[in-house]
mmCIF file of C-alpha atoms and ligand atoms in Angstrom:
data_model
loop_
_atom_site.group_PDB
_atom_site.id
_atom_site.type_symbol
_atom_site.label_atom_id
_atom_site.label_comp_id
_atom_site.label_asym_id
_atom_site.label_seq_id
_atom_site.Cartn_x
_atom_site.Cartn_y
_atom_site.Cartn_z
ATOM 1 C CA MET A 128 41.418 8.463 13.394
ATOM 2 C CA GLU A 129 37.894 9.605 12.637
ATOM 3 C CA MET A 130 34.942 8.293 10.747
ATOM 4 C CA PHE A 131 31.527 9.853 10.397
ATOM 5 C CA LEU A 132 28.010 8.557 10.042
ATOM 6 C CA ASP A 133 25.473 10.949 8.537
ATOM 7 C CA CYS A 134 21.983 9.847 9.551
ATOM 8 C CA LEU A 135 19.773 10.842 6.636
ATOM 9 C CA GLY A 136 16.684 8.872 7.690
ATOM 10 C CA ALA A 137 15.356 6.039 9.903
ATOM 11 C CA SER A 138 16.616 8.050 12.840
ATOM 12 C CA ARG A 139 13.984 7.945 15.581
ATOM 13 C CA GLU A 140 11.518 6.721 12.958
ATOM 14 C CA VAL A 141 10.824 3.655 10.826
ATOM 15 C CA GLY A 142 11.127 4.482 7.132
ATOM 16 C CA ARG A 143 13.535 6.173 4.671
ATOM 17 C CA SER A 144 16.620 4.292 5.899
ATOM 18 C CA ALA A 145 19.667 6.183 4.603
ATOM 19 C CA PHE A 146 23.099 6.412 6.233
ATOM 20 C CA MET A 147 26.244 7.828 4.719
ATOM 21 C CA LEU A 148 29.287 6.260 6.322
ATOM 22 C CA ARG A 149 32.530 8.151 5.706
ATOM 23 C CA THR A 150 35.681 6.062 5.918
ATOM 24 C CA ASP A 151 38.210 6.815 3.172
ATOM 25 C CA LYS A 152 35.107 6.316 0.977
ATOM 26 C CA ARG A 153 31.657 7.846 1.144
ATOM 27 C CA ILE A 154 29.403 4.809 1.425
ATOM 28 C CA MET A 155 25.626 5.160 1.232
ATOM 29 C CA LEU A 156 24.028 2.414 3.285
ATOM 30 C CA ASP A 157 20.455 2.150 1.946
ATOM 31 C CA TYR A 158 18.519 5.036 0.412
ATOM 32 C CA GLY A 159 14.855 4.476 1.181
ATOM 33 C CA ILE A 160 11.478 6.132 1.233
ATOM 34 C CA LYS A 161 8.870 6.542 3.959
ATOM 35 C CA ILE A 162 5.561 5.905 2.234
ATOM 36 C CA PHE A 163 3.203 6.255 5.181
ATOM 37 C CA ASP A 164 4.054 9.306 7.199
ATOM 38 C CA GLU A 165 1.730 11.062 9.634
ATOM 39 C CA SER A 166 2.108 14.222 7.515
ATOM 40 C CA GLY A 167 0.171 12.374 4.796
ATOM 41 C CA ASN A 168 3.079 12.827 2.366
ATOM 42 C CA ALA A 169 5.886 10.429 1.549
ATOM 43 C CA LYS A 170 9.267 11.321 3.044
ATOM 44 C CA PHE A 171 12.661 10.976 1.403
ATOM 45 C CA PRO A 172 16.216 10.967 2.791
ATOM 46 C CA ILE A 173 17.229 14.259 4.367
ATOM 47 C CA ASP A 174 19.997 14.927 1.864
ATOM 48 C CA MET A 175 18.665 14.366 -1.651
ATOM 49 C CA ASN A 176 21.912 15.676 -3.163
ATOM 50 C CA ALA A 177 24.103 13.222 -1.309
ATOM 51 C CA ASN A 178 27.139 12.333 -3.352
ATOM 52 C CA PRO A 179 28.460 8.934 -2.285
ATOM 53 C CA ASP A 180 31.306 7.054 -3.974
ATOM 54 C CA PHE A 181 29.003 4.035 -4.072
ATOM 55 C CA ALA A 182 25.909 2.615 -2.352
ATOM 56 C CA ILE A 183 25.190 -0.686 -0.636
ATOM 57 C CA LEU A 184 21.608 -1.834 -0.396
ATOM 58 C CA SER A 185 20.751 -4.149 2.504
ATOM 59 C CA HIS A 186 17.463 -5.408 1.025
ATOM 60 C CA ALA A 187 14.637 -4.606 -1.367
ATOM 61 C CA HIS A 188 11.926 -3.244 0.963
ATOM 62 C CA LEU A 189 11.071 0.272 -0.212
ATOM 63 C CA ASP A 190 11.891 1.854 3.144
ATOM 64 C CA HIS A 191 15.510 0.893 2.312
ATOM 65 C CA SER A 192 15.594 0.841 -1.496
ATOM 66 C CA GLY A 193 12.894 3.269 -2.679
ATOM 67 C CA CYS A 194 15.167 6.245 -3.417
ATOM 68 C CA ILE A 195 18.131 4.411 -4.989
ATOM 69 C CA PRO A 196 16.983 5.608 -8.478
ATOM 70 C CA ALA A 197 17.078 9.195 -7.145
ATOM 71 C CA LEU A 198 20.870 8.808 -6.783
ATOM 72 C CA TYR A 199 20.916 8.858 -10.599
ATOM 73 C CA THR A 200 19.086 12.150 -11.130
ATOM 74 C CA GLN A 201 22.338 14.099 -11.246
ATOM 75 C CA ASN A 202 23.926 12.277 -14.107
ATOM 76 C CA ARG A 203 26.166 10.222 -11.887
ATOM 77 C CA ALA A 204 27.534 6.802 -12.649
ATOM 78 C CA LEU A 205 28.030 5.394 -9.177
ATOM 79 C CA LYS A 206 27.593 1.707 -8.545
ATOM 80 C CA TRP A 207 25.183 0.216 -6.064
ATOM 81 C CA TYR A 208 25.851 -3.214 -4.643
ATOM 82 C CA ALA A 209 23.266 -5.765 -3.565
ATOM 83 C CA THR A 210 22.510 -9.474 -3.865
ATOM 84 C CA PRO A 211 20.853 -10.720 -7.092
ATOM 85 C CA PRO A 212 17.365 -11.277 -5.564
ATOM 86 C CA THR A 213 17.481 -7.776 -4.075
ATOM 87 C CA ARG A 214 18.162 -6.302 -7.515
ATOM 88 C CA GLU A 215 15.364 -8.269 -9.137
ATOM 89 C CA ILE A 216 12.793 -7.525 -6.456
ATOM 90 C CA CYS A 217 13.730 -3.825 -6.567
ATOM 91 C CA GLU A 218 12.829 -3.694 -10.237
ATOM 92 C CA VAL A 219 9.317 -4.954 -9.461
ATOM 93 C CA LEU A 220 8.796 -2.703 -6.426
ATOM 94 C CA TRP A 221 10.222 0.437 -8.060
ATOM 95 C CA LYS A 222 8.010 -0.076 -11.132
ATOM 96 C CA ASP A 223 5.001 -0.451 -8.877
ATOM 97 C CA SER A 224 5.834 2.689 -6.888
ATOM 98 C CA MET A 225 6.222 4.669 -10.140
ATOM 99 C CA LYS A 226 2.762 3.446 -11.119
ATOM 100 C CA ILE A 227 1.255 4.432 -7.774
ATOM 101 C CA MET A 228 3.194 7.585 -6.888
ATOM 102 C CA GLY A 229 4.246 8.874 -10.332
ATOM 103 C CA GLU A 230 5.218 12.532 -10.047
ATOM 104 C CA GLY A 231 5.313 12.219 -6.271
ATOM 105 C CA LEU A 232 8.634 10.368 -6.528
ATOM 106 C CA PRO A 233 11.957 12.220 -6.638
ATOM 107 C CA TYR A 234 13.018 10.424 -9.852
ATOM 108 C CA ARG A 235 11.707 9.549 -13.306
ATOM 109 C CA ILE A 236 11.724 6.473 -15.528
ATOM 110 C CA GLN A 237 15.159 7.309 -17.040
ATOM 111 C CA HIS A 238 16.715 7.327 -13.540
ATOM 112 C CA PHE A 239 15.021 4.030 -12.724
ATOM 113 C CA LYS A 240 16.566 2.537 -15.875
ATOM 114 C CA LYS A 241 19.955 4.033 -15.128
ATOM 115 C CA ALA A 242 19.862 2.685 -11.582
ATOM 116 C CA LEU A 243 19.161 -0.842 -12.843
ATOM 117 C CA LYS A 244 22.150 -0.574 -15.198
ATOM 118 C CA HIS A 245 24.487 0.403 -12.389
ATOM 119 C CA TRP A 246 23.638 -2.465 -10.091
ATOM 120 C CA THR A 247 26.702 -4.572 -9.283
ATOM 121 C CA PRO A 248 26.173 -8.000 -7.728
ATOM 122 C CA LEU A 249 27.645 -8.756 -4.336
ATOM 123 C CA LEU A 250 26.966 -12.187 -2.882
ATOM 124 C CA TYR A 251 26.884 -13.190 0.773
ATOM 125 C CA ASN A 252 30.329 -13.709 2.327
ATOM 126 C CA GLN A 253 32.151 -12.293 -0.696
ATOM 127 C CA ARG A 254 34.678 -9.669 0.451
ATOM 128 C CA MET A 255 35.097 -6.519 -1.601
ATOM 129 C CA ARG A 256 37.811 -3.912 -1.116
ATOM 130 C CA MET A 257 37.375 -0.242 -1.964
ATOM 131 C CA GLY A 258 40.415 1.851 -1.093
ATOM 132 C CA GLU A 259 41.166 0.955 2.493
ATOM 133 C CA THR A 260 37.605 -0.141 3.238
ATOM 134 C CA ASP A 261 36.694 -3.801 3.210
ATOM 135 C CA ILE A 262 33.033 -4.794 2.727
ATOM 136 C CA CYS A 263 31.126 -8.053 3.025
ATOM 137 C CA LEU A 264 27.425 -8.956 3.043
ATOM 138 C CA LEU A 265 26.047 -11.448 5.563
ATOM 139 C CA ASP A 266 22.643 -13.168 5.513
ATOM 140 C CA ALA A 267 20.165 -11.120 7.593
ATOM 141 C CA GLY A 268 17.343 -13.729 7.621
ATOM 142 C CA HIS A 269 14.693 -11.062 6.921
ATOM 143 C CA ILE A 270 13.598 -11.544 3.278
ATOM 144 C CA SER A 271 15.181 -13.086 0.177
ATOM 145 C CA GLY A 272 18.634 -11.569 -0.411
ATOM 146 C CA SER A 273 18.529 -9.427 2.742
ATOM 147 C CA ALA A 274 21.975 -8.617 4.067
ATOM 148 C CA MET A 275 23.846 -7.104 6.957
ATOM 149 C CA VAL A 276 26.792 -4.986 5.853
ATOM 150 C CA ASP A 277 30.063 -5.899 7.543
ATOM 151 C CA ILE A 278 32.672 -3.162 7.076
ATOM 152 C CA LYS A 279 36.309 -3.184 8.146
ATOM 153 C CA TYR A 280 38.405 -0.057 8.116
ATOM 154 C CA LYS A 281 41.792 0.486 9.719
ATOM 155 C CA GLY A 282 41.350 -2.395 12.144
ATOM 156 C CA LYS A 283 37.795 -1.426 13.172
ATOM 157 C CA ARG A 284 34.696 -3.421 12.415
ATOM 158 C CA ILE A 285 31.416 -1.625 11.690
ATOM 159 C CA LEU A 286 28.260 -3.679 11.286
ATOM 160 C CA TYR A 287 25.067 -2.251 9.773
ATOM 161 C CA THR A 288 22.317 -4.795 10.373
ATOM 162 C CA GLY A 289 19.656 -3.423 7.999
ATOM 163 C CA ASP A 290 16.483 -5.305 8.986
ATOM 164 C CA PHE A 291 17.179 -8.718 10.443
ATOM 165 C CA LYS A 292 15.626 -11.716 12.135
ATOM 166 C CA GLU A 293 17.782 -14.030 14.167
ATOM 167 C CA GLU A 294 15.070 -16.655 14.622
ATOM 168 C CA GLY A 295 14.495 -19.114 11.783
ATOM 169 C CA THR A 296 11.272 -19.041 9.748
ATOM 170 C CA PHE A 297 9.983 -21.297 6.974
ATOM 171 C CA MET A 298 11.779 -19.183 4.357
ATOM 172 C CA HIS A 299 15.033 -18.318 6.131
ATOM 173 C CA LYS A 300 17.455 -19.873 8.574
ATOM 174 C CA GLY A 301 17.858 -16.685 10.591
ATOM 175 C CA ALA A 302 20.717 -14.232 10.733
ATOM 176 C CA ASN A 303 24.098 -15.302 12.018
ATOM 177 C CA TYR A 304 25.445 -13.677 15.134
ATOM 178 C CA VAL A 305 28.527 -11.550 14.529
ATOM 179 C CA ASP A 306 31.351 -11.330 17.087
ATOM 180 C CA ASP A 307 33.778 -8.578 17.889
ATOM 181 C CA VAL A 308 32.012 -5.624 16.382
ATOM 182 C CA ASP A 309 33.379 -2.150 17.225
ATOM 183 C CA ILE A 310 30.475 -0.070 15.974
ATOM 184 C CA LEU A 311 27.052 -1.643 15.693
ATOM 185 C CA ILE A 312 24.388 0.208 13.705
ATOM 186 C CA ILE A 313 21.332 -1.846 14.541
ATOM 187 C CA GLU A 314 17.618 -1.717 13.704
ATOM 188 C CA SER A 315 15.333 -1.449 16.726
ATOM 189 C CA THR A 316 11.835 -1.913 15.304
ATOM 190 C CA TYR A 317 10.768 -4.246 18.118
ATOM 191 C CA ALA A 318 13.011 -2.849 20.872
ATOM 192 C CA THR A 319 10.087 -2.562 23.273
ATOM 193 C CA ARG A 320 8.110 -5.608 22.198
ATOM 194 C CA GLU A 321 8.483 -9.360 22.331
ATOM 195 C CA HIS A 322 7.110 -11.660 19.672
ATOM 196 C CA PRO A 323 4.801 -14.435 20.858
ATOM 197 C CA SER A 324 6.064 -17.994 20.429
ATOM 198 C CA ARG A 325 6.230 -18.637 16.692
ATOM 199 C CA LYS A 326 5.179 -22.274 16.917
ATOM 200 C CA GLN A 327 2.138 -21.484 19.064
ATOM 201 C CA LEU A 328 1.155 -18.715 16.699
ATOM 202 C CA GLU A 329 1.421 -20.993 13.676
ATOM 203 C CA LYS A 330 -0.801 -23.585 15.357
ATOM 204 C CA HIS A 331 -3.303 -20.931 16.356
ATOM 205 C CA MET A 332 -3.389 -19.632 12.802
ATOM 206 C CA MET A 333 -4.026 -23.095 11.394
ATOM 207 C CA ASP A 334 -6.844 -23.646 13.928
ATOM 208 C CA GLU A 335 -8.458 -20.373 12.859
ATOM 209 C CA ILE A 336 -8.114 -21.254 9.187
ATOM 210 C CA ASN A 337 -9.514 -24.759 9.635
ATOM 211 C CA GLN A 338 -12.431 -23.515 11.689
ATOM 212 C CA THR A 339 -13.300 -20.780 9.170
ATOM 213 C CA LEU A 340 -13.251 -23.245 6.301
ATOM 214 C CA ASP A 341 -15.274 -25.808 8.259
ATOM 215 C CA ASN A 342 -17.907 -23.093 8.725
ATOM 216 C CA GLY A 343 -17.993 -22.633 4.949
ATOM 217 C CA GLY A 344 -16.093 -19.330 4.824
ATOM 218 C CA ASN A 345 -12.907 -17.984 3.289
ATOM 219 C CA ALA A 346 -9.859 -17.238 5.414
ATOM 220 C CA LEU A 347 -8.634 -13.930 4.007
ATOM 221 C CA LEU A 348 -4.952 -13.257 4.644
ATOM 222 C CA PRO A 349 -3.943 -9.762 3.550
ATOM 223 C CA ALA A 350 -0.194 -10.100 3.033
ATOM 224 C CA PHE A 351 2.771 -8.055 1.911
ATOM 225 C CA ALA A 352 3.763 -9.241 -1.543
ATOM 226 C CA LEU A 353 7.376 -9.490 -0.496
ATOM 227 C CA GLY A 354 8.272 -11.993 2.192
ATOM 228 C CA ARG A 355 4.974 -12.530 3.973
ATOM 229 C CA THR A 356 3.131 -14.048 0.982
ATOM 230 C CA GLN A 357 5.907 -16.639 0.552
ATOM 231 C CA GLU A 358 6.137 -17.387 4.278
ATOM 232 C CA LEU A 359 2.364 -17.961 4.438
ATOM 233 C CA ILE A 360 2.390 -20.325 1.447
ATOM 234 C CA ALA A 361 5.164 -22.375 3.070
ATOM 235 C CA LEU A 362 3.577 -22.260 6.522
ATOM 236 C CA ILE A 363 0.105 -23.343 5.439
ATOM 237 C CA ARG A 364 1.446 -26.177 3.297
ATOM 238 C CA HIS A 365 3.694 -27.356 6.092
ATOM 239 C CA TYR A 366 0.655 -27.919 8.316
ATOM 240 C CA ASN A 367 -2.009 -28.752 5.758
ATOM 241 C CA LYS A 368 -1.339 -30.297 2.366
ATOM 242 C CA ASN A 369 -4.932 -30.210 1.154
ATOM 243 C CA VAL A 370 -6.627 -26.968 2.018
ATOM 244 C CA PRO A 371 -7.333 -24.923 -1.165
ATOM 245 C CA VAL A 372 -5.068 -21.856 -1.267
ATOM 246 C CA PHE A 373 -5.360 -18.965 -3.736
ATOM 247 C CA VAL A 374 -2.546 -16.431 -4.165
ATOM 248 C CA ASP A 375 -3.202 -13.084 -5.810
ATOM 249 C CA GLY A 376 -1.545 -9.673 -6.173
ATOM 250 C CA MET A 377 2.096 -8.737 -6.649
ATOM 251 C CA GLY A 378 3.132 -11.623 -4.415
ATOM 252 C CA ARG A 379 2.779 -13.883 -7.470
ATOM 253 C CA GLU A 380 5.632 -12.136 -9.254
ATOM 254 C CA ILE A 381 7.801 -11.949 -6.148
ATOM 255 C CA THR A 382 7.235 -15.674 -5.525
ATOM 256 C CA LYS A 383 8.728 -16.392 -8.967
ATOM 257 C CA ILE A 384 11.834 -14.420 -7.994
ATOM 258 C CA TYR A 385 12.061 -16.374 -4.737
ATOM 259 C CA LEU A 386 11.974 -19.614 -6.718
ATOM 260 C CA LYS A 387 14.521 -18.415 -9.245
ATOM 261 C CA HIS A 388 17.001 -17.496 -6.490
ATOM 262 C CA HIS A 389 16.340 -20.686 -4.573
ATOM 263 C CA GLN A 390 19.740 -20.656 -2.860
ATOM 264 C CA TYR A 391 18.490 -17.684 -0.816
ATOM 265 C CA ILE A 392 15.684 -19.650 0.837
ATOM 266 C CA ARG A 393 15.852 -22.278 3.513
ATOM 267 C CA ASP A 394 14.193 -25.240 1.876
ATOM 268 C CA ALA A 395 13.822 -24.643 -1.845
ATOM 269 C CA LYS A 396 12.465 -28.130 -2.523
ATOM 270 C CA ALA A 397 9.617 -27.817 -0.017
ATOM 271 C CA PHE A 398 8.834 -24.288 -1.173
ATOM 272 C CA ARG A 399 8.718 -25.262 -4.857
ATOM 273 C CA LYS A 400 6.335 -28.084 -3.980
ATOM 274 C CA ALA A 401 4.184 -25.748 -1.889
ATOM 275 C CA VAL A 402 3.966 -23.155 -4.695
ATOM 276 C CA ARG A 403 3.002 -25.856 -7.205
ATOM 277 C CA SER A 404 0.142 -26.936 -4.981
ATOM 278 C CA VAL A 405 -1.510 -23.523 -4.610
ATOM 279 C CA ASN A 406 -3.706 -21.703 -7.122
ATOM 280 C CA ILE A 407 -1.854 -18.739 -8.531
ATOM 281 C CA VAL A 408 -4.728 -16.493 -9.610
ATOM 282 C CA GLY A 409 -4.378 -15.608 -13.279
ATOM 283 C CA SER A 410 -7.860 -14.828 -14.568
ATOM 284 C CA ILE A 411 -11.237 -13.438 -13.551
ATOM 285 C CA ALA A 412 -12.497 -17.026 -13.435
ATOM 286 C CA ASP A 413 -9.773 -17.881 -10.903
ATOM 287 C CA LYS A 414 -10.779 -14.901 -8.777
ATOM 288 C CA LYS A 415 -14.391 -16.077 -8.791
ATOM 289 C CA ALA A 416 -13.383 -19.646 -7.994
ATOM 290 C CA ALA A 417 -11.491 -18.421 -4.920
ATOM 291 C CA THR A 418 -14.640 -17.291 -3.106
ATOM 292 C CA ARG A 419 -16.947 -19.957 -4.537
ATOM 293 C CA GLU A 420 -15.663 -22.550 -2.110
ATOM 294 C CA PRO A 421 -14.156 -22.479 1.390
ATOM 295 C CA SER A 422 -10.517 -21.552 0.834
ATOM 296 C CA VAL A 423 -7.542 -19.560 2.032
ATOM 297 C CA ILE A 424 -6.836 -16.398 0.027
ATOM 298 C CA ILE A 425 -3.431 -14.774 0.361
ATOM 299 C CA SER A 426 -3.233 -11.421 -1.362
ATOM 300 C CA SER A 427 -1.833 -7.918 -1.198
ATOM 301 C CA ALA A 428 -2.167 -5.316 0.030
ATOM 302 C CA GLY A 429 -0.895 -6.262 3.468
ATOM 303 C CA MET A 430 -2.355 -3.076 4.948
ATOM 304 C CA LEU A 431 -5.445 -3.267 2.696
ATOM 305 C CA ASN A 432 -4.519 -0.069 0.899
ATOM 306 C CA GLY A 433 -5.571 -1.165 -2.567
ATOM 307 C CA GLY A 434 -4.792 -4.553 -4.106
ATOM 308 C CA PRO A 435 -7.116 -7.464 -4.951
ATOM 309 C CA MET A 436 -7.813 -8.285 -1.282
ATOM 310 C CA LEU A 437 -10.408 -5.497 -1.151
ATOM 311 C CA ASN A 438 -12.456 -7.252 -3.839
ATOM 312 C CA TYR A 439 -12.206 -10.598 -2.078
ATOM 313 C CA MET A 440 -13.467 -8.898 1.052
ATOM 314 C CA THR A 441 -16.651 -7.751 -0.626
ATOM 315 C CA ARG A 442 -17.259 -11.124 -2.266
ATOM 316 C CA ALA A 443 -16.535 -13.409 0.682
ATOM 317 C CA ASN A 444 -19.575 -14.800 2.548
ATOM 318 C CA ASN A 445 -20.354 -13.978 6.160
ATOM 319 C CA ALA A 446 -18.712 -17.104 7.549
ATOM 320 C CA SER A 447 -15.390 -15.649 6.402
ATOM 321 C CA LYS A 448 -12.622 -14.243 8.559
ATOM 322 C CA MET A 449 -9.738 -11.862 8.028
ATOM 323 C CA ILE A 450 -6.349 -12.735 9.506
ATOM 324 C CA PHE A 451 -3.720 -9.998 9.543
ATOM 325 C CA THR A 452 -0.150 -11.196 9.952
ATOM 326 C CA GLY A 453 1.662 -7.907 9.496
ATOM 327 C CA TYR A 454 1.762 -4.575 11.215
ATOM 328 C CA CYS A 455 -0.624 -1.938 9.809
ATOM 329 C CA VAL A 456 0.492 1.687 9.932
ATOM 330 C CA GLU A 457 -1.995 4.089 11.519
ATOM 331 C CA GLY A 458 -4.404 5.537 8.976
ATOM 332 C CA THR A 459 -4.176 2.635 6.509
ATOM 333 C CA ASN A 460 -7.287 0.550 5.787
ATOM 334 C CA GLY A 461 -5.856 -2.359 7.781
ATOM 335 C CA TRP A 462 -5.456 -0.103 10.795
ATOM 336 C CA LEU A 463 -8.907 1.468 10.307
ATOM 337 C CA LEU A 464 -10.556 -1.937 10.126
ATOM 338 C CA GLN A 465 -8.828 -3.157 13.295
ATOM 339 C CA ASN A 466 -9.411 0.039 15.255
ATOM 340 C CA LYS A 467 -12.564 1.673 13.866
ATOM 341 C CA GLY A 468 -14.424 -1.154 12.148
ATOM 342 C CA HIS A 469 -14.443 0.466 8.716
ATOM 343 C CA ILE A 470 -12.250 0.974 5.665
ATOM 344 C CA ILE A 471 -12.140 3.769 3.111
ATOM 345 C CA ARG A 472 -12.772 2.894 -0.487
ATOM 346 C CA ASP A 473 -13.315 5.381 -3.338
ATOM 347 C CA GLU A 474 -13.360 8.069 -0.641
ATOM 348 C CA GLN A 475 -16.352 6.391 1.035
ATOM 349 C CA GLU A 476 -16.372 4.985 4.542
ATOM 350 C CA LEU A 477 -17.405 1.315 4.382
ATOM 351 C CA MET A 478 -18.406 -0.489 7.567
ATOM 352 C CA VAL A 479 -16.878 -3.970 7.812
ATOM 353 C CA ASP A 480 -18.441 -6.560 10.049
ATOM 354 C CA MET A 481 -16.188 -9.429 9.061
ATOM 355 C CA PRO A 482 -14.422 -10.813 12.156
ATOM 356 C CA PHE A 483 -10.680 -10.348 12.152
ATOM 357 C CA GLU A 484 -7.634 -11.340 14.089
ATOM 358 C CA TYR A 485 -4.052 -10.074 14.202
ATOM 359 C CA MET A 486 -1.151 -12.487 14.472
ATOM 360 C CA ASP A 487 2.379 -11.179 14.711
ATOM 361 C CA LEU A 488 4.437 -13.095 12.131
ATOM 362 C CA SER A 489 7.094 -10.405 12.074
ATOM 363 C CA ALA A 490 10.311 -10.735 10.055
ATOM 364 C CA HIS A 491 12.219 -8.593 12.577
ATOM 365 C CA ALA A 492 14.071 -9.596 15.734
ATOM 366 C CA GLY A 493 12.039 -9.015 18.910
ATOM 367 C CA ARG A 494 13.466 -7.372 22.054
ATOM 368 C CA THR A 495 15.227 -10.502 23.344
ATOM 369 C CA GLY A 496 16.652 -11.192 19.870
ATOM 370 C CA LEU A 497 18.029 -7.654 19.687
ATOM 371 C CA LEU A 498 19.580 -7.910 23.151
ATOM 372 C CA GLN A 499 21.187 -11.258 22.366
ATOM 373 C CA PHE A 500 22.549 -9.913 19.115
ATOM 374 C CA ILE A 501 24.074 -6.877 20.851
ATOM 375 C CA GLU A 502 25.542 -9.057 23.580
ATOM 376 C CA LYS A 503 27.244 -11.350 21.057
ATOM 377 C CA ALA A 504 28.535 -8.406 18.990
ATOM 378 C CA ASN A 505 29.895 -6.798 22.175
ATOM 379 C CA PRO A 506 30.425 -3.409 20.516
ATOM 380 C CA GLU A 507 32.202 -0.300 21.760
ATOM 381 C CA LYS A 508 29.339 1.773 20.468
ATOM 382 C CA VAL A 509 25.722 0.939 19.607
ATOM 383 C CA ILE A 510 23.849 3.208 17.204
ATOM 384 C CA LEU A 511 20.123 2.510 17.299
ATOM 385 C CA VAL A 512 18.151 3.205 14.142
ATOM 386 C CA HIS A 513 14.895 2.083 12.437
ATOM 387 C CA GLY A 514 12.690 2.312 15.533
ATOM 388 C CA ASP A 515 9.861 4.432 16.886
ATOM 389 C CA LYS A 516 11.443 5.232 20.269
ATOM 390 C CA PRO A 517 15.076 4.109 20.064
ATOM 391 C CA GLU A 518 16.065 6.722 22.645
ATOM 392 C CA ASP A 519 14.307 4.633 25.335
ATOM 393 C CA PHE A 520 16.165 1.513 24.241
ATOM 394 C CA ALA A 521 19.435 3.491 24.207
ATOM 395 C CA LYS A 522 18.770 4.478 27.826
ATOM 396 C CA ASP A 523 18.106 0.837 28.804
ATOM 397 C CA LEU A 524 21.328 -0.282 27.153
ATOM 398 C CA LYS A 525 23.321 2.491 28.740
ATOM 399 C CA GLU A 526 21.967 2.445 32.267
ATOM 400 C CA GLY A 527 21.024 -1.205 32.603
ATOM 401 C CA ARG A 528 23.825 -2.846 30.632
ATOM 402 C CA GLY A 529 26.704 -0.388 30.415
ATOM 403 C CA TYR A 530 26.811 0.046 26.634
ATOM 404 C CA ASP A 531 27.728 3.304 24.946
ATOM 405 C CA ALA A 532 24.392 3.472 23.102
ATOM 406 C CA ILE A 533 22.906 6.370 21.178
ATOM 407 C CA ALA A 534 19.783 7.060 19.125
ATOM 408 C CA PRO A 535 20.831 9.766 16.649
ATOM 409 C CA LEU A 536 18.446 12.493 15.563
ATOM 410 C CA PRO A 537 17.360 12.867 11.942
ATOM 411 C CA GLY A 538 20.146 14.646 10.059
ATOM 412 C CA GLU A 539 22.676 14.149 12.856
ATOM 413 C CA ARG A 540 26.336 13.508 12.071
ATOM 414 C CA VAL A 541 27.826 10.951 14.472
ATOM 415 C CA THR A 542 31.579 11.197 14.870
ATOM 416 C CA LEU A 543 33.302 7.892 15.429
ATOM 417 C CA SER A 544 36.812 8.461 16.703
ATOM 418 C CA PHE A 545 39.429 6.071 17.984
HETATM 419 ZN ZN1 ZN B 73 12.695 -4.791 5.642
HETATM 420 ZN ZN1 ZN B 74 12.898 -1.612 7.138
#
């Protein structure tokens, strides 16, 4: 018996996740975009005419979801399955990317609308059968609604992890381990790196925030609208009930979706309380109030490429400090600030002398987490995707631990035979 996996993206790179699994069905697992590529242009899945029977979306991040509307450019009526928060967050993110990228995207507004119409809900742990293929989504612990795709076909179990975090955070309990997997298609973003202790990092962050505010400054937290903004609200309120917190940017809208789908977060009661206690910026007056007093400001963009955070940066006084909690891709303003001491705004180089710090609050499993996950799954074959150098990790797994591990090339077809 044979199955195939066509690797249409996220193969030896992070971005444009897209995998067509061929059982008795053609199943598209994610169909994403790579926004920041070293070429300077966005990248899309390798086969833009792919013709799946249906698609399954692991989660809403654009590197997994950004090209789903492009599946509808050829007048098709296929269904795509995802959890309800994933669908709702996609609508917000896709709209925003149409605003920013416009003609640069491989689809138009009518395809976006058609895609939304063809969404079909699939909840965690709800089994679905298509022909001889059995599909189930499992909580991936990465962002709201994020899922691993558990597929069974002719007695074999294939697990596609999407992005996952096994360790609990304020927003999520952490992904469950899965036993007895035959083929494991696993992300490897942090295959060569360990995360620092989460608890120590949280304490360090609170010390930095408290010190900055005591000095009369603003603690500026550039944050991804999806996931990080919500985690920071919960984290700060867990440690400090009183510090003034302002939340701006697209994270406001995403936070509402998090609250609406409260069953997808760890402690909905605590989160609702935390959101009620922060200032959701709604007007110019609110924006001004944020820098008038010592406060914490959480706003997009996480990599400082646009978004209200740039304005807060220019208004904040010189006792202020910037705290990055997410990875900044090379060439973005966040990366420029951390590495060259300037940002680019309106095509001008602007020197920034505000002190900054980087704290790794990643929503991905670190190296040990990945190894533990693989060990528990005990697969016959490991396919490493969504990483910068997965070939090195494949070598480690093969030589050091005896796994049949591969890191497919972009466009490669992997044959899975039994
Ligand atoms: Zn993700
Ligand atoms: Zn991703």
